[in-house]
mmCIF file of C-alpha atoms and ligand atoms in Angstrom:
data_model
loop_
_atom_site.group_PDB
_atom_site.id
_atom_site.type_symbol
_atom_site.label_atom_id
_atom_site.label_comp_id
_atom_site.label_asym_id
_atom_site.label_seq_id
_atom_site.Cartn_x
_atom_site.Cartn_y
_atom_site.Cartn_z
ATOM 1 C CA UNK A 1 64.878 124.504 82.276
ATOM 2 C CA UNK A 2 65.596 125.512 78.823
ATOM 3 C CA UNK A 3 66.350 123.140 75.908
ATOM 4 C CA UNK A 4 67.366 124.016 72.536
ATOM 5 C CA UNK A 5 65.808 122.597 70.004
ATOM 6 C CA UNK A 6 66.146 121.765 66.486
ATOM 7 C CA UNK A 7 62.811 121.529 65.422
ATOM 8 C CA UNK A 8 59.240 119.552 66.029
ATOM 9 C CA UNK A 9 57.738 117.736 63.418
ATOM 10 C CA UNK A 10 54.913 115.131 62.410
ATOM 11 C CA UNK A 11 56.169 112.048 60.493
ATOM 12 C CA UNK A 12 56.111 108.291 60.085
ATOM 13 C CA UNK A 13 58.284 106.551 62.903
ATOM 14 C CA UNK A 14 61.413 105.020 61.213
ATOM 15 C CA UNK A 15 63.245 102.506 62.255
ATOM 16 C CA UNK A 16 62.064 101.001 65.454
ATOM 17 C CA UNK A 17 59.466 98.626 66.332
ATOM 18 C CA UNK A 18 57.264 101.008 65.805
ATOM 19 C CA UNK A 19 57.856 101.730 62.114
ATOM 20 C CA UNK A 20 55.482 103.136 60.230
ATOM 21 C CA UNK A 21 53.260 104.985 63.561
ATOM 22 C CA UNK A 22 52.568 108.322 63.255
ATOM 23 C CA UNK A 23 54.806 110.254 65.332
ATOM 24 C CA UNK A 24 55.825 113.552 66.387
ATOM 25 C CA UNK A 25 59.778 113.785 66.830
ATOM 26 C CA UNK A 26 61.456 116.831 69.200
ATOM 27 C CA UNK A 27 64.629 116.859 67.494
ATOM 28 C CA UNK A 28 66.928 118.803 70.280
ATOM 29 C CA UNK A 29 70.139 120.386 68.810
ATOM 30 C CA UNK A 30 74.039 119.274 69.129
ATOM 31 C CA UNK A 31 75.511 116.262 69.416
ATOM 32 C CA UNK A 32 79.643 116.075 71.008
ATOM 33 C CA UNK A 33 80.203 112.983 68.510
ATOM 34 C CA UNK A 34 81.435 113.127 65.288
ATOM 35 C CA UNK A 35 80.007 110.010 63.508
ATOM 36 C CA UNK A 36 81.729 110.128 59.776
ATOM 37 C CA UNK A 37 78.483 109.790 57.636
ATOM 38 C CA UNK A 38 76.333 111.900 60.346
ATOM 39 C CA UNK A 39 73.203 112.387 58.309
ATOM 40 C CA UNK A 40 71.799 115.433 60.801
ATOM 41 C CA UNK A 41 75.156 117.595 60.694
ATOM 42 C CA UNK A 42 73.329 120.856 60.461
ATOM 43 C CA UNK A 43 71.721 119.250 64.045
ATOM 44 C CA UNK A 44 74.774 118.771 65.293
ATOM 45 C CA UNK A 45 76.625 122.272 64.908
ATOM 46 C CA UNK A 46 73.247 124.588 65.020
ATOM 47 C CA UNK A 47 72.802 126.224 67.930
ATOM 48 C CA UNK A 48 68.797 126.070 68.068
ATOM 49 C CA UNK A 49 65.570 127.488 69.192
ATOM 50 C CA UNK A 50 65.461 128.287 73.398
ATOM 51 C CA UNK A 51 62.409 126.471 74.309
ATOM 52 C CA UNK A 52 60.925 125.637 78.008
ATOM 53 C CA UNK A 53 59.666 122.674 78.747
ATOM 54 C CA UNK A 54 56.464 123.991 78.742
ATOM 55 C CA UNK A 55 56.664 125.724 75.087
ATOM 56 C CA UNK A 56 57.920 121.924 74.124
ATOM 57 C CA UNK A 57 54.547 120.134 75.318
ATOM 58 C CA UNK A 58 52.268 123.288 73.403
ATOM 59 C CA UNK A 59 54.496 122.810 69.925
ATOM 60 C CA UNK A 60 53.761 118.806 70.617
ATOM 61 C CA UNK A 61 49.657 118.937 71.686
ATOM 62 C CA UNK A 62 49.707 120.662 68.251
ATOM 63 C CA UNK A 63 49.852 117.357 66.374
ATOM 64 C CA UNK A 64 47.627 115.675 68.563
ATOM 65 C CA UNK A 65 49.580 112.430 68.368
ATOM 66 C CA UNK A 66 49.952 109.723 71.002
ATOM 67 C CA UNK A 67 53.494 109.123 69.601
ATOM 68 C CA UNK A 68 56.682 111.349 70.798
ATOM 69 C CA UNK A 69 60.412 110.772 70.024
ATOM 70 C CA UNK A 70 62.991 112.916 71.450
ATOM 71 C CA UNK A 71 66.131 112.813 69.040
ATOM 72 C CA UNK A 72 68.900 115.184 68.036
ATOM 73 C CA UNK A 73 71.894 115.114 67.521
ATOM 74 C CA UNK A 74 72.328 113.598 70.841
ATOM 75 C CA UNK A 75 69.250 114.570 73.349
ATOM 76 C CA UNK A 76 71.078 113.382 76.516
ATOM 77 C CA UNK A 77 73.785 115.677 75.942
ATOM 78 C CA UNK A 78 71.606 118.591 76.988
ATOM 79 C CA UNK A 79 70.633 118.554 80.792
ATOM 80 C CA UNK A 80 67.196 119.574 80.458
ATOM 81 C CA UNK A 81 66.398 116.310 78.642
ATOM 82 C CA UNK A 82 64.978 114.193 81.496
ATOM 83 C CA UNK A 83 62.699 116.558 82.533
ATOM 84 C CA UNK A 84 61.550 116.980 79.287
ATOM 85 C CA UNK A 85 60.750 113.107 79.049
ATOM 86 C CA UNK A 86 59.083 113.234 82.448
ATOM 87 C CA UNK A 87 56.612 115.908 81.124
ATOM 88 C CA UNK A 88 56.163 114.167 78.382
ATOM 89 C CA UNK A 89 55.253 110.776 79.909
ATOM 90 C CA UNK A 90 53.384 112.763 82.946
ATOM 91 C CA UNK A 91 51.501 114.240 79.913
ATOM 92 C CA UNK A 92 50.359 110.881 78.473
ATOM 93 C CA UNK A 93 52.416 110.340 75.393
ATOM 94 C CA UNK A 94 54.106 106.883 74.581
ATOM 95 C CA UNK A 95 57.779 108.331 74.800
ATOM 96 C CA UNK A 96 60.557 106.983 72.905
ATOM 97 C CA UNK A 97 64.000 108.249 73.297
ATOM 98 C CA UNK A 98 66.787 107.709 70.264
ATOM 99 C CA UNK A 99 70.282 107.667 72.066
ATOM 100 C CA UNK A 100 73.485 107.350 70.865
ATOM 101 C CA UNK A 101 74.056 104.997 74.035
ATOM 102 C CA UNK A 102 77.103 107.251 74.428
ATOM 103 C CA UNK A 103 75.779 109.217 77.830
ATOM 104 C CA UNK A 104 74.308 107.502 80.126
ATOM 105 C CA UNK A 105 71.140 106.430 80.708
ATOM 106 C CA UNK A 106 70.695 107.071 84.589
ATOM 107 C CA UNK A 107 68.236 110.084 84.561
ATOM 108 C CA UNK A 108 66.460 109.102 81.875
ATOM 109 C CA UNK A 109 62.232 107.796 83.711
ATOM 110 C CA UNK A 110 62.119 104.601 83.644
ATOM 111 C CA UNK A 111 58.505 104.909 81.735
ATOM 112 C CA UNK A 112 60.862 106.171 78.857
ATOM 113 C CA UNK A 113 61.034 103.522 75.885
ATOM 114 C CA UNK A 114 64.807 103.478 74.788
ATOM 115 C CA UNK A 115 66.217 103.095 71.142
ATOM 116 C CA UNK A 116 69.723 102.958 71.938
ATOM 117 C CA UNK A 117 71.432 103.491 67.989
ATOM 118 C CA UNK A 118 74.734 102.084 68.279
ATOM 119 C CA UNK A 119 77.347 103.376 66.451
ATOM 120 C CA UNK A 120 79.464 100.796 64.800
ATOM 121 C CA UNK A 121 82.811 100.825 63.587
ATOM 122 C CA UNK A 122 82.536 102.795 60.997
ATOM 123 C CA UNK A 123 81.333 105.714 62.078
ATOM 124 C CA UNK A 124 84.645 106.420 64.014
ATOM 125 C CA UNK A 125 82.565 106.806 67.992
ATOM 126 C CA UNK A 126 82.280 103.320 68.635
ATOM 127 C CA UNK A 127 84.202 103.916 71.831
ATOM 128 C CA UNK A 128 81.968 106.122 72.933
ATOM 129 C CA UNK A 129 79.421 103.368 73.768
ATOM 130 C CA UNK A 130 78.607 103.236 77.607
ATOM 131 C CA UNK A 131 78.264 99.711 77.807
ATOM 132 C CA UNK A 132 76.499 99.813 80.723
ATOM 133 C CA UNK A 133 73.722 101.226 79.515
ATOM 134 C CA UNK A 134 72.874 97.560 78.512
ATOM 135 C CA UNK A 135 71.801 96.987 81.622
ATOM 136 C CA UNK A 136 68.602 99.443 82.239
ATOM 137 C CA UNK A 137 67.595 98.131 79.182
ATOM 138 C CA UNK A 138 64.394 96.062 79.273
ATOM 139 C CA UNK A 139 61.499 94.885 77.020
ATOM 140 C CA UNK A 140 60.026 98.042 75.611
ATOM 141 C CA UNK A 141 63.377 98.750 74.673
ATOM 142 C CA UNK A 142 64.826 98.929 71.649
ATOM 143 C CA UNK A 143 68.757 98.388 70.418
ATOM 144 C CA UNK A 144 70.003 99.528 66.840
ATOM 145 C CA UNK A 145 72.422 98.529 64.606
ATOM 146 C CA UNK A 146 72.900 101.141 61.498
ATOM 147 C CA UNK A 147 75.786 99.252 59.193
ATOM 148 C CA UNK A 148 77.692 100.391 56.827
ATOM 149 C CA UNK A 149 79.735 97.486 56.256
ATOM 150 C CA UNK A 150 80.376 93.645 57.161
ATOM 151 C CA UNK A 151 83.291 95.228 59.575
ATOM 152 C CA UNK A 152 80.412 97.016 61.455
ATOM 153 C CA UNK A 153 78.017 93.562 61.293
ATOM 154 C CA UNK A 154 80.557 92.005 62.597
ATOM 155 C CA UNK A 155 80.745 94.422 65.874
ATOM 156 C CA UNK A 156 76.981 94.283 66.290
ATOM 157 C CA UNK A 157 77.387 90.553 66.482
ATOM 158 C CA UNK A 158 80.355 90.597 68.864
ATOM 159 C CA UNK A 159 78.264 93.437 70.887
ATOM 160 C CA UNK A 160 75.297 91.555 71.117
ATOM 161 C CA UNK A 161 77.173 87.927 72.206
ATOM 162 C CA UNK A 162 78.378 89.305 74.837
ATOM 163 C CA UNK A 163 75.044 90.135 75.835
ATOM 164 C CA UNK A 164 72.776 86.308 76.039
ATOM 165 C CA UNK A 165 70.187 87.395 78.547
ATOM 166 C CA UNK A 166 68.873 90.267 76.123
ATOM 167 C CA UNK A 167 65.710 91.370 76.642
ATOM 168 C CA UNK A 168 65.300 94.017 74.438
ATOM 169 C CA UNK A 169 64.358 94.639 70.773
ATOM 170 C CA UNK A 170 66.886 94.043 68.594
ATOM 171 C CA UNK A 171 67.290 96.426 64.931
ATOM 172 C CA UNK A 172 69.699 96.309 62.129
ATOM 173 C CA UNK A 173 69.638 98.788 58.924
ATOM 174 C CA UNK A 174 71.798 99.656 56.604
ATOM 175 C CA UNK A 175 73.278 102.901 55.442
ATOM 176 C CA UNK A 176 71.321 102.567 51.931
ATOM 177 C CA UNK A 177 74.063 105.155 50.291
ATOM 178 C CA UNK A 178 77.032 102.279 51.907
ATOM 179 C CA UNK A 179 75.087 98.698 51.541
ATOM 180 C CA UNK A 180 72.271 97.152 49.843
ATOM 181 C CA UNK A 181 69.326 95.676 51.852
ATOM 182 C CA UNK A 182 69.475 92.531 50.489
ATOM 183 C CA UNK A 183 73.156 91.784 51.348
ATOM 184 C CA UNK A 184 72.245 92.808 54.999
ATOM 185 C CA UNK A 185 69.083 90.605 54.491
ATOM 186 C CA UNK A 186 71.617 87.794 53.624
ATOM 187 C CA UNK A 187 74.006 88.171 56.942
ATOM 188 C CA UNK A 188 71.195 88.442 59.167
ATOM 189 C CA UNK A 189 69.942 84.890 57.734
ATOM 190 C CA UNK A 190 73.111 83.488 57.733
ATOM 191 C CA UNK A 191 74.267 84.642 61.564
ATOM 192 C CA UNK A 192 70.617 83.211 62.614
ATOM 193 C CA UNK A 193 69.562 86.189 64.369
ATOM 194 C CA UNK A 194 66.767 85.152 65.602
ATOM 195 C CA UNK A 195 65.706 87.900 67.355
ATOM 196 C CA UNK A 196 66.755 90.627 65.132
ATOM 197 C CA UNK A 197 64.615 92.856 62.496
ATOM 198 C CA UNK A 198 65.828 94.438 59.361
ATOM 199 C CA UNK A 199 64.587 97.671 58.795
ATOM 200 C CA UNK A 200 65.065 100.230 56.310
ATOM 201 C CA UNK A 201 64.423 104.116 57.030
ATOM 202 C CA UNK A 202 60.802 105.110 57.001
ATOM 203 C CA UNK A 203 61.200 108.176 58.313
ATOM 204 C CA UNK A 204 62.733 109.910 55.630
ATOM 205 C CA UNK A 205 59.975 109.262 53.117
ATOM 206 C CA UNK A 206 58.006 112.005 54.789
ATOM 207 C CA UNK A 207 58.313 114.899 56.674
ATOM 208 C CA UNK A 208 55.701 117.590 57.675
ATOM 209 C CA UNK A 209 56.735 120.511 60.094
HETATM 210 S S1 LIG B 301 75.425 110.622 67.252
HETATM 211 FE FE1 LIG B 301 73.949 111.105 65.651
HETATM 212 S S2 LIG B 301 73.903 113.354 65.543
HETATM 213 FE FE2 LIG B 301 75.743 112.788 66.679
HETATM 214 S S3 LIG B 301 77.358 112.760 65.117
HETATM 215 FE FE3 LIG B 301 76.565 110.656 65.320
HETATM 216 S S4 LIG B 301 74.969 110.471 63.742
HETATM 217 FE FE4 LIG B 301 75.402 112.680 64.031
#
């Protein structure tokens, strides 16, 4: 199976519960949504590197990092993306897996730790959600809120009340070019999410190919 792929790199893990890890991200290329303030465009439209699953695991040993997330763009979009998460875990690695939540989640291994990144209202794909992706989510999992706005806090609320028995991680950050921290700090507080983190992006303060 070939995958294209964006690029593999060494950084700090960024907004999960694992923020601040060293990690090595596979970003794969494309992505069929069209969130309005995507932040990996060039992702999204490039056509990438052909890469085996094989040549994947080689470009990853490289870094020698326990660590791997498989992002894009949208990973599950390209078929080969299971088996690269098998190989991964069958290699050893602690495998995360940042999803849109917008295919679903069936062939992805269950040893697979999930950051689903829900996009809210403002990024125009909200109905792309599969909502029942909700339900092979587990502890070790991870769900995502990325706000903009209190239109899109709103939804994540809404989302996640419909959803008591949650058993995953729960993540809100804001869009730092759209809303300030603090004000998201504030909601948060005053919605007494109790089982919610703020987080702010981590990732992009370093980057090393
Ligand atoms: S899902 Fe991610 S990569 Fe795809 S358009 Fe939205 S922000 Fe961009």
């Amino acid at each position: 199976m070939t995958l294209a792929v964006q690029e593999i790199f060494f950084s700090l893990q960024g907004e999960s519960t694992r923020a601040g890890l060293p990690c090595v991200f596979v970003r794969l290329a494309g992505c069929p949504l069209r969130c309005t303030w995507c932040d990996t465009e060039a992702v999204r439209t490039a056509p990438g590197r052909p890469m085996s699953v094989d040549d994947v695991l080689v470009a990853v040993a490289a870094h020698a990092c326990p660590l791997v997330e498989v992002t894009g763009g949208e990973p599950l979009a390209q078929d080969g993306a299971p088996e690269l998460l098998r190989a991964l875990c069958d290699a050893g690695y602690t495998v995360l897996l940042e999803t849109s939540g917008a295919f679903g989640l069936s062939g992805v291994p269950a040893d697979v730790h999930v950051i689903m990144d829900v996009k809210p209202p403002s990024s125009g794909e909200q109905a792309r959600l599969v909502r029942a992706n909700f339900d092979r989510l587990g502890p070790g999992d991870e769900v995502k809120f990325v706000v903009a706005d209190r239109f899109d806090f709103d939804y994540a609320l809404e989302i996640l009340g419909g959803l008591p028995d949650r058993r995953f991680a729960v993540l809100f950050s804001p869009i730092l070019s759209r809303l300030d921290p603090s004000a998201l700090a504030q909601w948060l507080l005053a919605a007494r999410v109790m089982d919610a983190r703020l987080q702010i992006q981590l990732h992009k303060l370093g980057h090393f190919a």
